[in-house]
mmCIF file of C-alpha atoms in Angstrom:
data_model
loop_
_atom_site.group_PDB
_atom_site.id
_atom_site.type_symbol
_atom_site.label_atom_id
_atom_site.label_comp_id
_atom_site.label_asym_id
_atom_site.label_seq_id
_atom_site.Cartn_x
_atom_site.Cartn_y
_atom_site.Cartn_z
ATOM 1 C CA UNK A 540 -49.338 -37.348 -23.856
ATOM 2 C CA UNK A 541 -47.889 -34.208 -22.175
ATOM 3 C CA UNK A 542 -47.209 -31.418 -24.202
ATOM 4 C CA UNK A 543 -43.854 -29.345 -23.456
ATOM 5 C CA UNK A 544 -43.150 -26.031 -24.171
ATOM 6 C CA UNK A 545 -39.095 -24.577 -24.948
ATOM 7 C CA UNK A 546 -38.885 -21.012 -24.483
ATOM 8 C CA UNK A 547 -35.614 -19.932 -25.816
ATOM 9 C CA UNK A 548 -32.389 -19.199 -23.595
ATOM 10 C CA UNK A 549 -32.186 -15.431 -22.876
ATOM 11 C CA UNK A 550 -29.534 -13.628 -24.790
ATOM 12 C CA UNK A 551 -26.107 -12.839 -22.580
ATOM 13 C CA UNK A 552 -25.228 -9.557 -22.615
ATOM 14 C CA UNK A 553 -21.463 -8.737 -23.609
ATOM 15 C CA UNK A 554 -19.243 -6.177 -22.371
ATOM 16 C CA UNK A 555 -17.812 -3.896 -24.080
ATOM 17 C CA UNK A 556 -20.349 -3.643 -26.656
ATOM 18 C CA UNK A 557 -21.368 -0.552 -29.407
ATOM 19 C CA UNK A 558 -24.049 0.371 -26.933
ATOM 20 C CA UNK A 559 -21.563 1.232 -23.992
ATOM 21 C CA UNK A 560 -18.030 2.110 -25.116
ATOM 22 C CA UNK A 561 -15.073 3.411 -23.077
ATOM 23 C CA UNK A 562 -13.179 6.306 -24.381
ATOM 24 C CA UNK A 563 -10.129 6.784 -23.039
ATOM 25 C CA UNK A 564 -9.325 10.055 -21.818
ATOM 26 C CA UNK A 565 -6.353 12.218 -22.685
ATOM 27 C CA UNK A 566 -2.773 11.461 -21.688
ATOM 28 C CA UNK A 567 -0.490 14.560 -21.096
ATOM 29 C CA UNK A 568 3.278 13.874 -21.891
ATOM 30 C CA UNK A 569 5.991 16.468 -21.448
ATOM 31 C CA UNK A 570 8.770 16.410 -23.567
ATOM 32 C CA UNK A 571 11.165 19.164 -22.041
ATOM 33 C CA UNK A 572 10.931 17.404 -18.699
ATOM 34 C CA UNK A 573 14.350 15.717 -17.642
ATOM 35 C CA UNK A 574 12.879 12.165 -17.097
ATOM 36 C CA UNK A 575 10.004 12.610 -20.310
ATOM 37 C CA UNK A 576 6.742 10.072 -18.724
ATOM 38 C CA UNK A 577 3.557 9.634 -19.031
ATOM 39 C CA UNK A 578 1.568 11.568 -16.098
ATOM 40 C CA UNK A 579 -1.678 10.360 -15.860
ATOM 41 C CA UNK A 580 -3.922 9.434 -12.824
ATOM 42 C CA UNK A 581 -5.172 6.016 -12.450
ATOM 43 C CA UNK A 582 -8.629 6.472 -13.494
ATOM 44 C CA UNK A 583 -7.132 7.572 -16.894
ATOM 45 C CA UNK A 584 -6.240 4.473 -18.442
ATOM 46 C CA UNK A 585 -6.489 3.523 -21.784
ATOM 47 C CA UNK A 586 -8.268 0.155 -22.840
ATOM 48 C CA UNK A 587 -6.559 -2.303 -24.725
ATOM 49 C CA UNK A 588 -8.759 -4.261 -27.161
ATOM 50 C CA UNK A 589 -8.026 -8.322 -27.179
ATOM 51 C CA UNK A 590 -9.607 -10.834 -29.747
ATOM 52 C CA UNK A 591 -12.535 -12.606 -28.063
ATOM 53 C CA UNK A 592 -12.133 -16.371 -28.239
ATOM 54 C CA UNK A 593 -14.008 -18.368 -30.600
ATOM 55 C CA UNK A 594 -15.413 -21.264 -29.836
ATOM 56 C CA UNK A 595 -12.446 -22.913 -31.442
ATOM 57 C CA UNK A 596 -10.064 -21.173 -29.578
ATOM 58 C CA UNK A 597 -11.953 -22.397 -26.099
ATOM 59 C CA UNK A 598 -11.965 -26.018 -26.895
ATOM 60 C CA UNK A 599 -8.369 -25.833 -28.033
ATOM 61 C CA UNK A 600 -7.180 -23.817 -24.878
ATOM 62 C CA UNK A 601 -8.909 -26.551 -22.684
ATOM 63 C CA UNK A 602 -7.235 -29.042 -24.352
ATOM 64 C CA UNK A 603 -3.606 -28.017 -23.921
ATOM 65 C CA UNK A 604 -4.962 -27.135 -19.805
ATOM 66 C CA UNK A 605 -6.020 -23.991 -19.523
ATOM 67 C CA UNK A 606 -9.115 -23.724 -17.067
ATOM 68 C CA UNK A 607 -11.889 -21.682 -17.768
ATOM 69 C CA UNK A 608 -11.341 -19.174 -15.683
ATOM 70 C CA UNK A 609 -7.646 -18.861 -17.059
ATOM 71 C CA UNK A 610 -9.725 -18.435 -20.438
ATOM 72 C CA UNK A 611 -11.693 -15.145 -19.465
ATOM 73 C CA UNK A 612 -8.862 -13.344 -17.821
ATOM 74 C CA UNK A 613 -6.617 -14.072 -20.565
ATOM 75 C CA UNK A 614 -9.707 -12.624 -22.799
ATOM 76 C CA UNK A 615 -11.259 -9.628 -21.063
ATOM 77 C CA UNK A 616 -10.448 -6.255 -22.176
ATOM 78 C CA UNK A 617 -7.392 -4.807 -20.108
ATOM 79 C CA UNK A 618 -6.201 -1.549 -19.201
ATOM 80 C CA UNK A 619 -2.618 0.015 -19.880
ATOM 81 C CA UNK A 620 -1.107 2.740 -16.914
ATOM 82 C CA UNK A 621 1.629 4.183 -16.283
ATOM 83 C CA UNK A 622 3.335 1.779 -14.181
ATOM 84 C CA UNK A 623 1.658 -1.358 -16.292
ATOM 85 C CA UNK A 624 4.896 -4.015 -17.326
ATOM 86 C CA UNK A 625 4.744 -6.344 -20.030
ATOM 87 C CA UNK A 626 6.515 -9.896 -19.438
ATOM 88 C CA UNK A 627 7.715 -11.513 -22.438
ATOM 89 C CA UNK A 628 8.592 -15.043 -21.357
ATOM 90 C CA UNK A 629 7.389 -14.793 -17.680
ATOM 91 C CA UNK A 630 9.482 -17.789 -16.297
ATOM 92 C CA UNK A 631 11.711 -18.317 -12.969
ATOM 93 C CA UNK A 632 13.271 -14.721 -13.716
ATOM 94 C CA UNK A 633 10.210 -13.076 -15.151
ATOM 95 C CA UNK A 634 8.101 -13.405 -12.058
ATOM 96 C CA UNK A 635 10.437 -12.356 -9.863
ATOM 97 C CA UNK A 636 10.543 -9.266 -11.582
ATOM 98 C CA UNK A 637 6.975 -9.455 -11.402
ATOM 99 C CA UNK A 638 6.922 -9.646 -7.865
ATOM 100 C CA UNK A 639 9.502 -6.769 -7.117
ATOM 101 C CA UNK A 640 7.684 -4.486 -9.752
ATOM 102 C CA UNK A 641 4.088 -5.046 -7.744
ATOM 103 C CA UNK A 642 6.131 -4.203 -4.608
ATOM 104 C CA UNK A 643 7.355 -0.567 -6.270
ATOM 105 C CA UNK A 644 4.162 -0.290 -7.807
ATOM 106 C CA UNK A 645 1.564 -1.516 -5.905
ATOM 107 C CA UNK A 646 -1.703 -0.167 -8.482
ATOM 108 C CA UNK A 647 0.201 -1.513 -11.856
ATOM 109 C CA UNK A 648 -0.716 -4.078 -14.018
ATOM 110 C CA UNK A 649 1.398 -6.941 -14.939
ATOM 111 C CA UNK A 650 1.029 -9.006 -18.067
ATOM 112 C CA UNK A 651 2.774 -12.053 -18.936
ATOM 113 C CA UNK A 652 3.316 -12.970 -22.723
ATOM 114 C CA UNK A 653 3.773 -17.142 -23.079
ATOM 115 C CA UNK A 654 4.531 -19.384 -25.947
ATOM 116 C CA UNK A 655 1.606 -21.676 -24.565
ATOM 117 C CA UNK A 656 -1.390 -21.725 -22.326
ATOM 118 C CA UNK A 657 0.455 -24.539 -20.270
ATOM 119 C CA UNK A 658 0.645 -22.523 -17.553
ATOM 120 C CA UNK A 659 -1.494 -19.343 -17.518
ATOM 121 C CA UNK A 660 -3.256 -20.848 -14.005
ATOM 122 C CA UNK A 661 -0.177 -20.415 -12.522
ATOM 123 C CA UNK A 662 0.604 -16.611 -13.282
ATOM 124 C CA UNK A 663 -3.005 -16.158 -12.509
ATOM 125 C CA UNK A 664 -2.206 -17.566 -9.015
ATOM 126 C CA UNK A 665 0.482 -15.072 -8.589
ATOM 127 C CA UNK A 666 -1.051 -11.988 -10.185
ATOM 128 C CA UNK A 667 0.432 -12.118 -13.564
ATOM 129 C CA UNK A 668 -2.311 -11.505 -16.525
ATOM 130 C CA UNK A 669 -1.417 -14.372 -18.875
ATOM 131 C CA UNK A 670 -0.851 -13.906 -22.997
ATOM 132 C CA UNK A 671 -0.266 -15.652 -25.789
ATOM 133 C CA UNK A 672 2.502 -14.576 -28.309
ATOM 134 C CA UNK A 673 0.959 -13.169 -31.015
ATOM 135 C CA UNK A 674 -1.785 -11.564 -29.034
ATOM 136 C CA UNK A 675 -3.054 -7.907 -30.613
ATOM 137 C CA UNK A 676 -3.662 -5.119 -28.900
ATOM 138 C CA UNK A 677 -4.523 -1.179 -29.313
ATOM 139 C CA UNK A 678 -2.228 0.430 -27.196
ATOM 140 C CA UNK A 679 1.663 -0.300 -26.249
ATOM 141 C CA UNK A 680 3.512 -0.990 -22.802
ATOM 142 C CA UNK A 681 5.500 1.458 -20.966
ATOM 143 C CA UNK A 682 7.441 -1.117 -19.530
ATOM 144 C CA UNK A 683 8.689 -4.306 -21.326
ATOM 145 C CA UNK A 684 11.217 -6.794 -20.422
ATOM 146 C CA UNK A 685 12.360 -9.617 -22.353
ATOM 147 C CA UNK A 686 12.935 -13.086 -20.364
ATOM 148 C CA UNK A 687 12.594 -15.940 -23.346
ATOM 149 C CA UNK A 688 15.149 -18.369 -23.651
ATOM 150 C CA UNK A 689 16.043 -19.132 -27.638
ATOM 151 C CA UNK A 690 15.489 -23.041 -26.645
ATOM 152 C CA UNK A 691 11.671 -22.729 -26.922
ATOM 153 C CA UNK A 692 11.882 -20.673 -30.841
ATOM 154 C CA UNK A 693 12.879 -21.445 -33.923
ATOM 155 C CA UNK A 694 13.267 -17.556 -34.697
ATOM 156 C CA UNK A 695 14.855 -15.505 -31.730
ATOM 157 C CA UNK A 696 15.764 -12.282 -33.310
ATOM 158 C CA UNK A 697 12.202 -12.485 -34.721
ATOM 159 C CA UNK A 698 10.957 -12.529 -30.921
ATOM 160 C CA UNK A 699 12.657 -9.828 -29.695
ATOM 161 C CA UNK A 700 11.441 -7.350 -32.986
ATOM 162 C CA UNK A 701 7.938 -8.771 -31.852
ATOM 163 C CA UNK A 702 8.529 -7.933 -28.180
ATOM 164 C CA UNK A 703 9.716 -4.456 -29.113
ATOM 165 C CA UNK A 704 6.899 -3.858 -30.964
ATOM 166 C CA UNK A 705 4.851 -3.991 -28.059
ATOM 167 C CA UNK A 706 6.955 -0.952 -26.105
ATOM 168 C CA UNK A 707 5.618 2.961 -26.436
ATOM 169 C CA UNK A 708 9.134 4.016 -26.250
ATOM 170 C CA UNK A 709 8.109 6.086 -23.092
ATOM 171 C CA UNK A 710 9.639 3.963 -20.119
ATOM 172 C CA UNK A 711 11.730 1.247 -20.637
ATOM 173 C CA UNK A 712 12.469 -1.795 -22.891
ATOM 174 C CA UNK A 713 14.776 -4.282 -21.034
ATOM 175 C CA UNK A 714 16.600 -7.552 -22.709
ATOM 176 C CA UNK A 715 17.491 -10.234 -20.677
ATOM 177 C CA UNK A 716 19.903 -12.920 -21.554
ATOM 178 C CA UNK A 717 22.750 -15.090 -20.189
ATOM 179 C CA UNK A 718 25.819 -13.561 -18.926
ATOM 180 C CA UNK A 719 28.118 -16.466 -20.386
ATOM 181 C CA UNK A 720 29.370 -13.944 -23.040
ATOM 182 C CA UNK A 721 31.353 -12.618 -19.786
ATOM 183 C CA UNK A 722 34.229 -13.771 -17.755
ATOM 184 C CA UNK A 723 32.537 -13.521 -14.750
ATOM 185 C CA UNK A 724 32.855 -17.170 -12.683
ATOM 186 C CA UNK A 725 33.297 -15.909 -8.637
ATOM 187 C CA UNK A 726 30.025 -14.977 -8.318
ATOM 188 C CA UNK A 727 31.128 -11.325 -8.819
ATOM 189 C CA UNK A 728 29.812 -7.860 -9.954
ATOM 190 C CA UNK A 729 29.291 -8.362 -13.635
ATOM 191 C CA UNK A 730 28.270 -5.475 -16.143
ATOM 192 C CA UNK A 731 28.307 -4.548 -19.520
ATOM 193 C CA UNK A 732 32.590 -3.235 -18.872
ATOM 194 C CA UNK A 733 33.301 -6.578 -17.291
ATOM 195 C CA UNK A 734 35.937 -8.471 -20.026
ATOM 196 C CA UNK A 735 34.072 -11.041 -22.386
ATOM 197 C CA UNK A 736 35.159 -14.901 -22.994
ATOM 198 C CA UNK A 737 34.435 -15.593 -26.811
ATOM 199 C CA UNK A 738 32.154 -18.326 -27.128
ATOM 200 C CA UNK A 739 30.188 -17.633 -29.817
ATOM 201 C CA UNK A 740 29.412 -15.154 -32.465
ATOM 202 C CA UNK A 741 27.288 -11.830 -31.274
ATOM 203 C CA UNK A 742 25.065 -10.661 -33.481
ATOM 204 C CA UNK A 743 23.548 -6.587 -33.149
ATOM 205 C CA UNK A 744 20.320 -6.053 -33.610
ATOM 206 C CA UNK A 745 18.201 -2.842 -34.547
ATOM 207 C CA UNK A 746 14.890 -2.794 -34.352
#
C-alpha cells in the first residue's frame, strides 16, 4: 500500500483587495469655462467598482456563450476618463460609433451595455468592453449614447431613465432612434426642423 499525501491548493490572490486599494485622485472641473469639462490627465482616472461573478453567474454566462475570457473582461474593475463612452445597445450603429469615437480619441475607453452575453466575444474582438444591463457601478460616463431598439424590451421609457442614469451630466447624453417620425424619403439632409409624417403618437420624456 502506498501512502499519498494532499497538500492543499495555494490560495489565489485577488485584485483589488483591502490590502492594496486605488484611490482615485482629484478631478478639477471649471464651471465658468465656456465648454464646462472634466480636465484631468490620463493617469487620473477614477475606478469603477463591478460585482465579481459568482460561481452562479459563471456557469450561467457559459451557458448562454460567453467564453471565459469574455467573463473576466466583462468582470475586472474598469476605469472612467475623460473621453471614456458608454454604449447602450452596441449594435450595427453602436459600433460604428465606437469605431469613429476610438479614431477621435485614441486613449478612451469604450463600454458596451447588452441585454445578453450573446455576443460580448464579439465587442471584445473589436475593442468594445462588454456589459450587462443592470450592471452597477461607482462612478458615471461622460459620454453616453443610446442605440436600443424597443423590439428587444418590454419597458422602453424604463431603458432610457436607466441609461441616463449612467451619464455625469458633464459631456454628452445622445438618443438614438428611427427617423420615420420625419418626411424624409430621398435620402436627404434630415434634422430635427425637417417636417414630420404622423405615424404614431410621441411621447416626451423627462428624466
Amino acid at each position: 500500500m502506498v501512502a499519498v499525501s494532499l497538500a492543499p491548493a495555494p490560495k489565489v490572490p485577488k485584485f483589488p483587495s483591502s490590502t492594496s486599494p486605488i484611490s482615485p485622485r482629484k478631478v478639477h472641473v471649471f464651471p465658468n469655462s465656456p465648454n464646462p469639462r472634466i480636465l484631468r490627465p490620463k493617469e487620473e482616472r477614477a475606478f469603477v467598482s463591478m460585482p465579481p461573478l459568482s460561481s452562479s453567474s459563471s456557469s450561467s454566462s457559459t451557458a448562454l456563450g460567453m467564453s471565459n475570457s469574455a467573463e473576466l473582461k466583462a468582470a475586472f474593475p474598469s476605469v472612467v476618463g475623460s473621453n471614456d463612452l458608454l454604449i447602450v445597445g452596441p449594435g450595427v450603429l453602436g459600433r460604428i460609433v465606437a469605431e469613429k469615437w476610438r479614431q477621435d480619441h485614441p486613449d478612451c475607453q469604450i463600454y458596451g451595455q447588452t441585454m445578453t452575453s450573446d455576443h460580448h466575444d464579439e465587442l471584445i474582438e473589436v475593442g468594445i468592453n462588454p456589459c450587462l444591463r443592470g450592471t452597477k457601478t461607482d462612478n458615471q460616463f461622460p459620454y453616453v449614447i443610446f442605440c436600443a431598439p424597443p423590439s428587444r424590451t418590454a419597458d422602453y421609457p424604463g431603458d432610457i431613465r436607466l441609461a441616463a442614469s449612467n451619464w455625469s451630466g458633464e459631456g454628452s447624453f445622445l438618443f438614438t432612434s428611427s427617423t420615420s417620425v420625419y418626411d424624409c424619403s430621398n435620402n436627404g439632409l434630415c434634422n430635427e426642423d425637417s417636417p414630420f409624417q404622423l405615424v404614431g403618437i410621441l411621447v416626451s420624456m423627462s428624466f
